[in-house]
């Protein structure tokens, strides 16, 4: 299974916010990772709409985690960002154009594999993804120099 760029950016944004003090701006996160500000804005909107981060607009605003890293489940973030119900065409309901769907068992195998993948990630939190906050934070300090 390949995660979308938006999911990758969502996980990176959450990890960045978990290792920094206070609120951070989209521009700062984009610069830290050398990634698109526009893509991060869309990701931040989804994360805020789903209560993973808090977004404060205006002067002195920025982004912060809505919960402690130990309370943010990796599987939940991926489910929110990805369309895990439509991994292959036969799972796409009315837009399914595959003629073998009625007799094909592949869709069930894929559904089971995706479920196993997500169930495994449900065992981990954002805290688990941060092996060492100090080392993680140090990477951003080194790259800013």
N, CA, C and O of each residue as an XYZ file, in Angstrom:
580
protein
N       0.856     -1.184      0.000
C       0.000      0.000      0.000
C       0.890      1.230      0.000
O       1.851      1.316      0.764
N       0.567      2.162     -0.847
C       1.330      3.409     -0.925
C       0.445      4.532     -0.400
O      -0.677      4.725     -0.866
N       0.964      5.265      0.574
C       0.217      6.390      1.119
C       0.350      7.594      0.198
O       1.365      7.760     -0.479
N      -0.671      8.424      0.176
C      -0.631      9.628     -0.644
C       0.351     10.630     -0.052
O       0.733     10.542      1.115
N       0.742     11.568     -0.877
C       1.622     12.648     -0.427
C       0.966     13.424      0.703
O       1.644     13.829      1.646
N      -0.345     13.638      0.624
C      -1.029     14.379      1.674
C      -0.943     13.654      3.015
O      -0.777     14.296      4.053
N      -1.053     12.336      3.006
C      -0.927     11.573      4.251
C       0.491     11.679      4.791
O       0.688     11.854      5.994
N       1.468     11.575      3.917
C       2.872     11.735      4.307
C       3.066     13.099      4.963
O       3.669     13.198      6.032
N       2.554     14.144      4.325
C       2.700     15.496      4.867
C       1.960     15.646      6.198
O       2.439     16.337      7.097
N       0.812     15.012      6.326
C       0.047     15.085      7.582
C       0.857     14.483      8.723
O       0.951     15.072      9.800
N       1.437     13.318      8.491
C       2.236     12.667      9.531
C       3.470     13.498      9.869
O       3.831     13.633     11.038
N       4.113     14.051      8.851
C       5.288     14.887      9.097
C       4.917     16.152      9.862
O       5.645     16.571     10.762
N       3.784     16.763      9.506
C       3.337     17.964     10.206
C       3.080     17.659     11.682
O       3.489     18.420     12.559
N       2.411     16.558     11.947
C       2.126     16.179     13.328
C       3.417     15.927     14.105
O       3.537     16.340     15.258
N       4.371     15.259     13.486
C       5.641     14.991     14.166
C       6.399     16.295     14.438
O       6.988     16.469     15.504
N       6.375     17.195     13.472
C       7.042     18.485     13.660
C       6.414     19.232     14.835
O       7.119     19.718     15.719
N       5.086     19.319     14.839
C       4.403     20.046     15.908
C       4.649     19.400     17.274
O       4.712     20.093     18.289
N       4.786     18.087     17.295
C       5.014     17.376     18.555
C       6.399     17.646     19.130
O       6.618     17.490     20.331
N       7.328     18.050     18.277
C       8.713     18.246     18.744
C       9.081     19.710     18.946
O      10.206     20.016     19.341
N       8.154     20.607     18.680
C       8.445     22.028     18.790
C       7.680     22.649     19.955
O       6.610     22.171     20.332
N       8.226     23.698     20.509
C       7.557     24.420     21.581
C       6.634     25.476     20.987
O       7.016     26.179     20.051
N       5.437     25.590     21.515
C       4.497     26.619     21.072
C       3.916     26.332     19.704
O       4.095     25.248     19.148
N       3.218     27.319     19.173
C       2.597     27.146     17.860
C       3.603     27.411     16.752
O       4.590     28.121     16.941
N       3.332     26.829     15.599
C       4.210     26.953     14.434
C       3.386     27.315     13.213
O       2.204     26.981     13.132
N       4.007     27.994     12.269
C       3.301     28.414     11.063
C       3.489     27.397      9.947
O       4.409     26.580      9.962
N       2.587     27.479      8.983
C       2.700     26.649      7.776
C       4.036     26.927      7.086
O       4.724     26.002      6.654
N       4.396     28.207      6.986
C       5.653     28.567      6.325
C       6.858     27.922      7.006
O       7.779     27.449      6.340
N       6.843     27.907      8.327
C       7.948     27.310      9.069
C       8.034     25.808      8.807
O       9.125     25.275      8.605
N       6.898     25.130      8.811
C       6.885     23.684      8.577
C       7.294     23.375      7.135
O       8.057     22.442      6.887
N       6.789     24.154      6.199
C       7.153     23.961      4.788
C       8.654     24.138      4.595
O       9.288     23.374      3.867
N       9.210     25.138      5.243
C      10.645     25.389      5.144
C      11.452     24.265      5.795
O      12.471     23.838      5.253
N      11.002     23.791      6.946
C      11.719     22.724      7.657
C      11.832     21.461      6.809
O      12.863     20.789      6.824
N      10.778     21.143      6.075
C      10.754     19.926      5.267
C      11.049     20.190      3.785
O      11.190     19.254      2.999
N      11.139     21.461      3.415
C      11.334     21.845      2.012
C      10.237     21.240      1.136
O      10.505     20.577      0.133
N       8.990     21.491      1.551
C       7.836     21.004      0.805
C       6.860     22.152      0.545
O       7.004     23.239      1.103
N       5.887     21.902     -0.291
C       4.946     22.915     -0.759
C       4.076     23.486      0.364
O       3.414     22.751      1.097
N       4.097     24.791      0.475
C       3.252     25.501      1.441
C       1.773     25.269      1.132
O       0.969     25.054      2.039
N       1.417     25.315     -0.166
C       0.022     25.132     -0.567
C      -0.505     23.747     -0.190
O      -1.636     23.611      0.277
N       0.320     22.724     -0.396
C      -0.094     21.371     -0.008
C      -0.274     21.286      1.507
O      -1.226     20.677      1.995
N       0.642     21.899      2.239
C       0.545     21.866      3.701
C      -0.692     22.596      4.206
O      -1.277     22.196      5.213
N      -1.091     23.648      3.528
C      -2.303     24.370      3.932
C      -3.524     23.447      3.850
O      -4.354     23.427      4.759
N      -3.627     22.690      2.763
C      -4.739     21.758      2.607
C      -4.703     20.668      3.681
O      -5.733     20.297      4.244
N      -3.513     20.173      3.949
C      -3.347     19.137      4.970
C      -3.736     19.695      6.339
O      -4.442     19.037      7.104
N      -3.279     20.894      6.641
C      -3.592     21.514      7.937
C      -5.100     21.703      8.101
O      -5.632     21.510      9.193
N      -5.777     22.073      7.042
C      -7.234     22.238      7.111
C      -7.913     20.923      7.476
O      -8.820     20.898      8.308
N      -7.478     19.839      6.856
C      -8.071     18.522      7.162
C      -7.746     18.075      8.582
O      -8.608     17.549      9.286
N      -6.502     18.284      9.000
C      -6.124     17.902     10.355
C      -6.905     18.710     11.393
O      -7.319     18.172     12.420
N      -7.102     19.997     11.123
C      -7.856     20.842     12.056
C      -9.336     20.457     12.068
O      -9.958     20.401     13.129
N      -9.890     20.196     10.899
C     -11.307     19.820     10.808
C     -11.595     18.506     11.523
O     -12.729     18.252     11.929
N     -10.574     17.674     11.674
C     -10.736     16.379     12.330
C     -10.102     16.350     13.731
O      -9.846     15.283     14.289
N      -9.860     17.526     14.272
C      -9.404     17.690     15.662
C      -8.061     17.047     15.993
O      -7.851     16.588     17.116
N      -7.156     17.011     15.024
C      -5.796     16.559     15.308
C      -4.903     17.752     15.657
O      -3.968     17.626     16.447
N      -5.201     18.911     15.058
C      -4.450     20.122     15.371
C      -5.425     21.264     15.632
O      -6.609     21.192     15.304
N      -4.886     22.317     16.233
C      -5.639     23.556     16.433
C      -4.974     24.606     15.553
O      -3.755     24.769     15.582
N      -5.771     25.305     14.782
C      -5.273     26.334     13.882
C      -5.774     27.696     14.351
O      -6.979     27.942     14.406
N      -4.843     28.569     14.684
C      -5.172     29.932     15.111
C      -4.772     30.882     13.996
O      -3.613     30.908     13.582
N      -5.717     31.652     13.515
C      -5.437     32.608     12.437
C      -4.929     33.926     13.005
O      -5.088     34.230     14.188
N      -4.317     34.686     12.123
C      -3.916     36.050     12.461
C      -2.577     36.164     13.150
O      -1.847     35.188     13.324
N      -2.281     37.386     13.536
C      -1.006     37.695     14.184
C      -0.874     36.884     15.474
O      -1.781     36.857     16.306
N       0.256     36.237     15.616
C       0.482     35.404     16.790
C      -0.176     34.036     16.690
O      -0.127     33.244     17.631
N      -0.786     33.767     15.555
C      -1.455     32.482     15.355
C      -0.487     31.411     14.927
O       0.728     31.608     14.930
N      -1.032     30.288     14.564
C      -0.212     29.168     14.112
C      -0.908     27.861     14.375
O      -2.112     27.816     14.631
N      -0.143     26.804     14.310
C      -0.671     25.452     14.482
C      -0.080     24.813     15.728
O       1.105     24.972     16.020
N      -0.915     24.092     16.456
C      -0.474     23.294     17.601
C      -1.239     21.976     17.585
O      -2.294     21.868     16.959
N      -0.707     20.990     18.266
C      -1.420     19.724     18.401
C      -2.666     19.943     19.252
O      -2.636     20.699     20.223
N      -3.741     19.290     18.892
C      -4.983     19.382     19.660
C      -4.953     18.450     20.869
O      -5.711     18.634     21.821
N      -4.077     17.456     20.826
C      -3.947     16.466     21.902
C      -2.479     16.151     22.116
O      -1.625     16.527     21.313
N      -2.204     15.475     23.177
C      -0.843     15.002     23.435
C      -0.476     13.958     22.374
O      -1.349     13.237     21.892
N       0.816     13.871     22.005
C       1.238     12.880     21.009
C       0.821     11.447     21.350
O       0.535     10.658     20.449
N       0.784     11.106     22.630
C       0.389      9.758     23.037
C      -1.096      9.493     22.812
O      -1.542      8.350     22.910
N      -1.866     10.545     22.510
C      -3.301     10.407     22.279
C      -3.679     10.493     20.800
O      -4.859     10.433     20.455
N      -2.681     10.632     19.930
C      -2.935     10.715     18.486
C      -2.536      9.389     17.849
O      -1.355      9.049     17.781
N      -3.525      8.655     17.390
C      -3.336      7.318     16.839
C      -2.943      7.399     15.365
O      -3.605      8.069     14.572
N      -1.867      6.715     15.009
C      -1.364      6.732     13.627
C      -2.388      6.145     12.660
O      -2.612      6.702     11.585
N      -3.008      5.030     13.030
C      -4.028      4.426     12.167
C      -5.186      5.371     11.909
O      -5.702      5.428     10.793
N      -5.602      6.117     12.932
C      -6.709      7.064     12.781
C      -6.345      8.200     11.829
O      -7.177      8.640     11.035
N      -5.117      8.666     11.909
C      -4.667      9.737     11.005
C      -4.698      9.235      9.564
O      -5.178      9.933      8.671
N      -4.191      8.037      9.341
C      -4.143      7.490      7.982
C      -5.555      7.235      7.453
O      -5.839      7.535      6.293
N      -6.436      6.689      8.278
C      -7.831      6.479      7.836
C      -8.482      7.804      7.439
O      -9.211      7.872      6.449
N      -8.217      8.847      8.211
C      -8.816     10.152      7.927
C      -8.266     10.736      6.621
O      -9.012     11.347      5.855
N      -6.992     10.556      6.369
C      -6.368     11.154      5.191
C      -6.568     10.331      3.917
O      -6.672     10.891      2.826
N      -6.621      9.012      4.053
C      -6.720      8.133      2.891
C      -8.161      7.697      2.658
O      -8.975      7.697      3.582
N      -8.467      7.330      1.433
C      -9.763      6.739      1.114
C      -9.576      5.230      1.132
O      -9.464      4.597      0.082
N      -9.544      4.661      2.325
C      -9.204      3.238      2.472
C     -10.315      2.297      2.032
O     -10.090      1.091      1.928
N     -11.509      2.820      1.772
C     -12.610      1.977      1.312
C     -12.593      1.763     -0.196
O     -13.328      0.921     -0.712
N     -11.772      2.510     -0.896
C     -11.748      2.422     -2.352
C     -10.314      2.234     -2.843
O      -9.760      3.084     -3.540
N      -9.740      1.118     -2.467
C      -8.357      0.848     -2.810
C      -8.200      0.367     -4.251
O      -7.204      0.676     -4.905
N      -9.171     -0.378     -4.739
C      -9.167     -0.847     -6.126
C     -10.533     -0.537     -6.747
O     -11.497     -0.274     -6.028
N     -10.613     -0.568     -8.056
C     -11.829     -0.159     -8.771
C     -13.082     -0.904     -8.310
O     -14.157     -0.309     -8.228
N     -12.959     -2.182     -8.013
C     -14.152     -2.955     -7.651
C     -14.757     -2.514     -6.317
O     -15.870     -2.917     -5.980
N     -14.044     -1.704     -5.569
C     -14.561     -1.203     -4.299
C     -15.191      0.181     -4.451
O     -15.566      0.801     -3.456
N     -15.308      0.662     -5.669
C     -15.761      2.026     -5.904
C     -17.249      2.164     -6.174
O     -17.691      3.188     -6.694
N     -18.011      1.166     -5.835
C     -19.465      1.273     -5.942
C     -19.952      1.486     -7.358
O     -19.600      0.730     -8.264
N     -20.766      2.519     -7.552
C     -21.415      2.755     -8.842
C     -20.441      3.098     -9.963
O     -20.778      2.930    -11.135
N     -19.240      3.576     -9.632
C     -18.278      3.905    -10.682
C     -17.399      2.708    -11.055
O     -16.446      2.847    -11.822
N     -17.720      1.552    -10.517
C     -16.967      0.341    -10.814
C     -17.240     -0.104    -12.251
O     -18.380     -0.391    -12.615
N     -16.190     -0.157    -13.053
C     -16.338     -0.580    -14.441
C     -15.752     -1.955    -14.695
O     -15.678     -2.394    -15.843
N     -15.337     -2.638    -13.643
C     -14.694     -3.936    -13.810
C     -15.750     -5.025    -14.004
O     -16.616     -5.219    -13.151
N     -15.669     -5.728    -15.123
C     -16.703     -6.718    -15.459
C     -16.581     -8.026    -14.671
O     -17.522     -8.820    -14.647
N     -15.433     -8.257    -14.028
C     -15.280     -9.517    -13.298
C     -15.619     -9.394    -11.808
O     -15.493    -10.370    -11.069
N     -16.042     -8.226    -11.364
C     -16.340     -8.008     -9.943
C     -17.262     -9.073     -9.346
O     -16.992     -9.546     -8.243
N     -18.334     -9.466    -10.027
C     -19.242    -10.451     -9.400
C     -18.605    -11.806     -9.098
O     -19.095    -12.531     -8.231
N     -17.536    -12.159     -9.785
C     -16.939    -13.481     -9.604
C     -15.493    -13.414     -9.074
O     -14.827    -14.443     -8.959
N     -15.034    -12.253     -8.767
C     -13.633    -12.062     -8.369
C     -13.504    -12.000     -6.843
O     -14.248    -11.275     -6.183
N     -12.576    -12.749     -6.299
C     -12.332    -12.726     -4.860
C     -11.235    -11.770     -4.445
O     -10.948    -11.631     -3.256
N     -10.618    -11.109     -5.413
C      -9.500    -10.219     -5.119
C      -9.891     -9.059     -4.210
O      -9.121     -8.668     -3.332
N     -11.092     -8.506     -4.420
C     -11.493     -7.343     -3.616
C     -11.514     -7.664     -2.126
O     -11.172     -6.813     -1.305
N     -11.911     -8.878     -1.771
C     -11.948     -9.281     -0.363
C     -10.531     -9.455      0.194
O     -10.260     -9.100      1.341
N      -9.641    -10.000     -0.621
C      -8.255    -10.158     -0.195
C      -7.617     -8.796      0.064
O      -6.927     -8.596      1.063
N      -7.860     -7.873     -0.851
C      -7.291     -6.531     -0.707
C      -7.888     -5.825      0.502
O      -7.169     -5.175      1.262
N      -9.203     -5.949      0.684
C      -9.861     -5.344      1.853
C      -9.249     -5.884      3.146
O      -8.988     -5.122      4.078
N      -9.020     -7.203      3.202
C      -8.420     -7.816      4.389
C      -6.994     -7.315      4.614
O      -6.587     -7.080      5.752
N      -6.238     -7.154      3.527
C      -4.855     -6.669      3.638
C      -4.828     -5.222      4.142
O      -4.025     -4.882      5.011
N      -5.696     -4.379      3.601
C      -5.769     -2.985      4.048
C      -6.182     -2.927      5.514
O      -5.619     -2.152      6.288
N      -7.161     -3.741      5.898
C      -7.595     -3.789      7.296
C      -6.446     -4.217      8.213
O      -6.256     -3.638      9.283
N      -5.683     -5.225      7.795
C      -4.554     -5.693      8.605
C      -3.505     -4.590      8.752
O      -2.955     -4.390      9.836
N      -3.233     -3.882      7.668
C      -2.275     -2.774      7.678
C      -2.721     -1.697      8.666
O      -1.934     -1.254      9.502
N      -3.973     -1.282      8.570
C      -4.486     -0.232      9.437
C      -4.610     -0.705     10.888
O      -4.324      0.053     11.815
N      -5.031     -1.941     11.081
C      -5.123     -2.483     12.437
C      -3.751     -2.516     13.111
O      -3.632     -2.264     14.310
N      -2.724     -2.829     12.330
C      -1.367     -2.812     12.880
C      -0.994     -1.384     13.301
O      -0.451     -1.180     14.388
N      -1.280     -0.415     12.458
C      -0.940      0.977     12.779
C      -1.776      1.531     13.927
O      -1.376      2.502     14.569
N      -2.932      0.925     14.193
C      -3.754      1.331     15.336
C      -3.036      1.088     16.662
O      -3.423      1.653     17.685
N      -2.017      0.272     16.658
C      -1.266     -0.025     17.874
C      -0.287      1.082     18.252
O       0.307      1.050     19.330
N      -0.121      2.069     17.358
C       0.909      3.081     17.559
C       0.326      4.481     17.637
O      -0.702      4.792     17.033
N       1.012      5.306     18.394
C       0.622      6.711     18.515
C       1.723      7.588     17.940
O       2.801      7.114     17.582
N       1.429      8.854     17.863
C       2.434      9.822     17.411
C       3.650      9.772     18.321
O       4.783      9.913     17.861
N       3.419      9.572     19.599
C       4.535      9.462     20.560
C       5.472      8.331     20.154
O       6.691      8.479     20.239
N       4.919      7.207     19.715
C       5.734      6.068     19.290
C       6.586      6.402     18.064
O       7.677      5.857     17.895
N       6.092      7.284     17.224
C       6.812      7.642     15.992
C       7.998      8.565     16.274
O       8.870      8.742     15.424
N       8.023      9.136     17.446
C       9.101     10.056     17.829
C      10.084      9.316     18.720
O       9.991      9.378     19.946
N      11.018      8.621     18.104
C      11.968      7.810     18.860
C      12.619      8.631     19.973
O      12.712      8.178     21.114
N      13.051      9.790     19.647
C      13.646     10.697     20.623
C      13.302     12.114     20.194
O      13.766     12.587     19.156
N      12.495     12.785     20.989
C      12.093     14.150     20.631
C      13.296     15.073     20.481
O      13.328     15.902     19.572
N      14.271     14.942     21.350
C      15.444     15.814     21.288
C      16.209     15.595     19.983
O      16.609     16.555     19.326
N      16.410     14.327     19.608
C      17.110     14.040     18.353
C      16.290     14.519     17.166
O      16.833     15.068     16.207
N      14.993     14.313     17.232
C      14.093     14.737     16.153
C      14.177     16.251     15.982
O      14.339     16.752     14.869
N      14.065     16.971     17.091
C      14.129     18.431     17.062
C      15.492     18.900     16.539
O      15.583     19.895     15.819
N      16.555     18.164     16.916
C      17.895     18.508     16.470
C      18.068     18.455     14.971
O      18.857     19.217     14.412
N      17.347     17.573     14.311
C      17.432     17.472     12.851
C      17.001     18.786     12.209
O      17.617     19.242     11.245
N      15.943     19.393     12.742
C      15.458     20.646     12.176
C      16.408     21.797     12.464
O      16.540     22.706     11.644
N      17.063     21.775     13.597
C      18.039     22.809     13.932
C      19.220     22.714     12.984
O      19.695     23.732     12.481
N      19.707     21.483     12.732
C      20.843     21.279     11.836
C      20.536     21.700     10.412
O      21.390     22.287      9.746
N      19.331     21.413      9.931
C      19.000     21.743      8.545
C      18.740     23.225      8.366
O      18.807     23.725      7.244
N      18.442     23.946      9.446
C      18.183     25.381      9.350
C      19.477     26.177      9.266
O      19.470     27.345      8.877
N      20.579     25.550      9.628
C      21.884     26.246      9.627
C      22.426     26.361      8.232
O      23.509     26.913      8.033
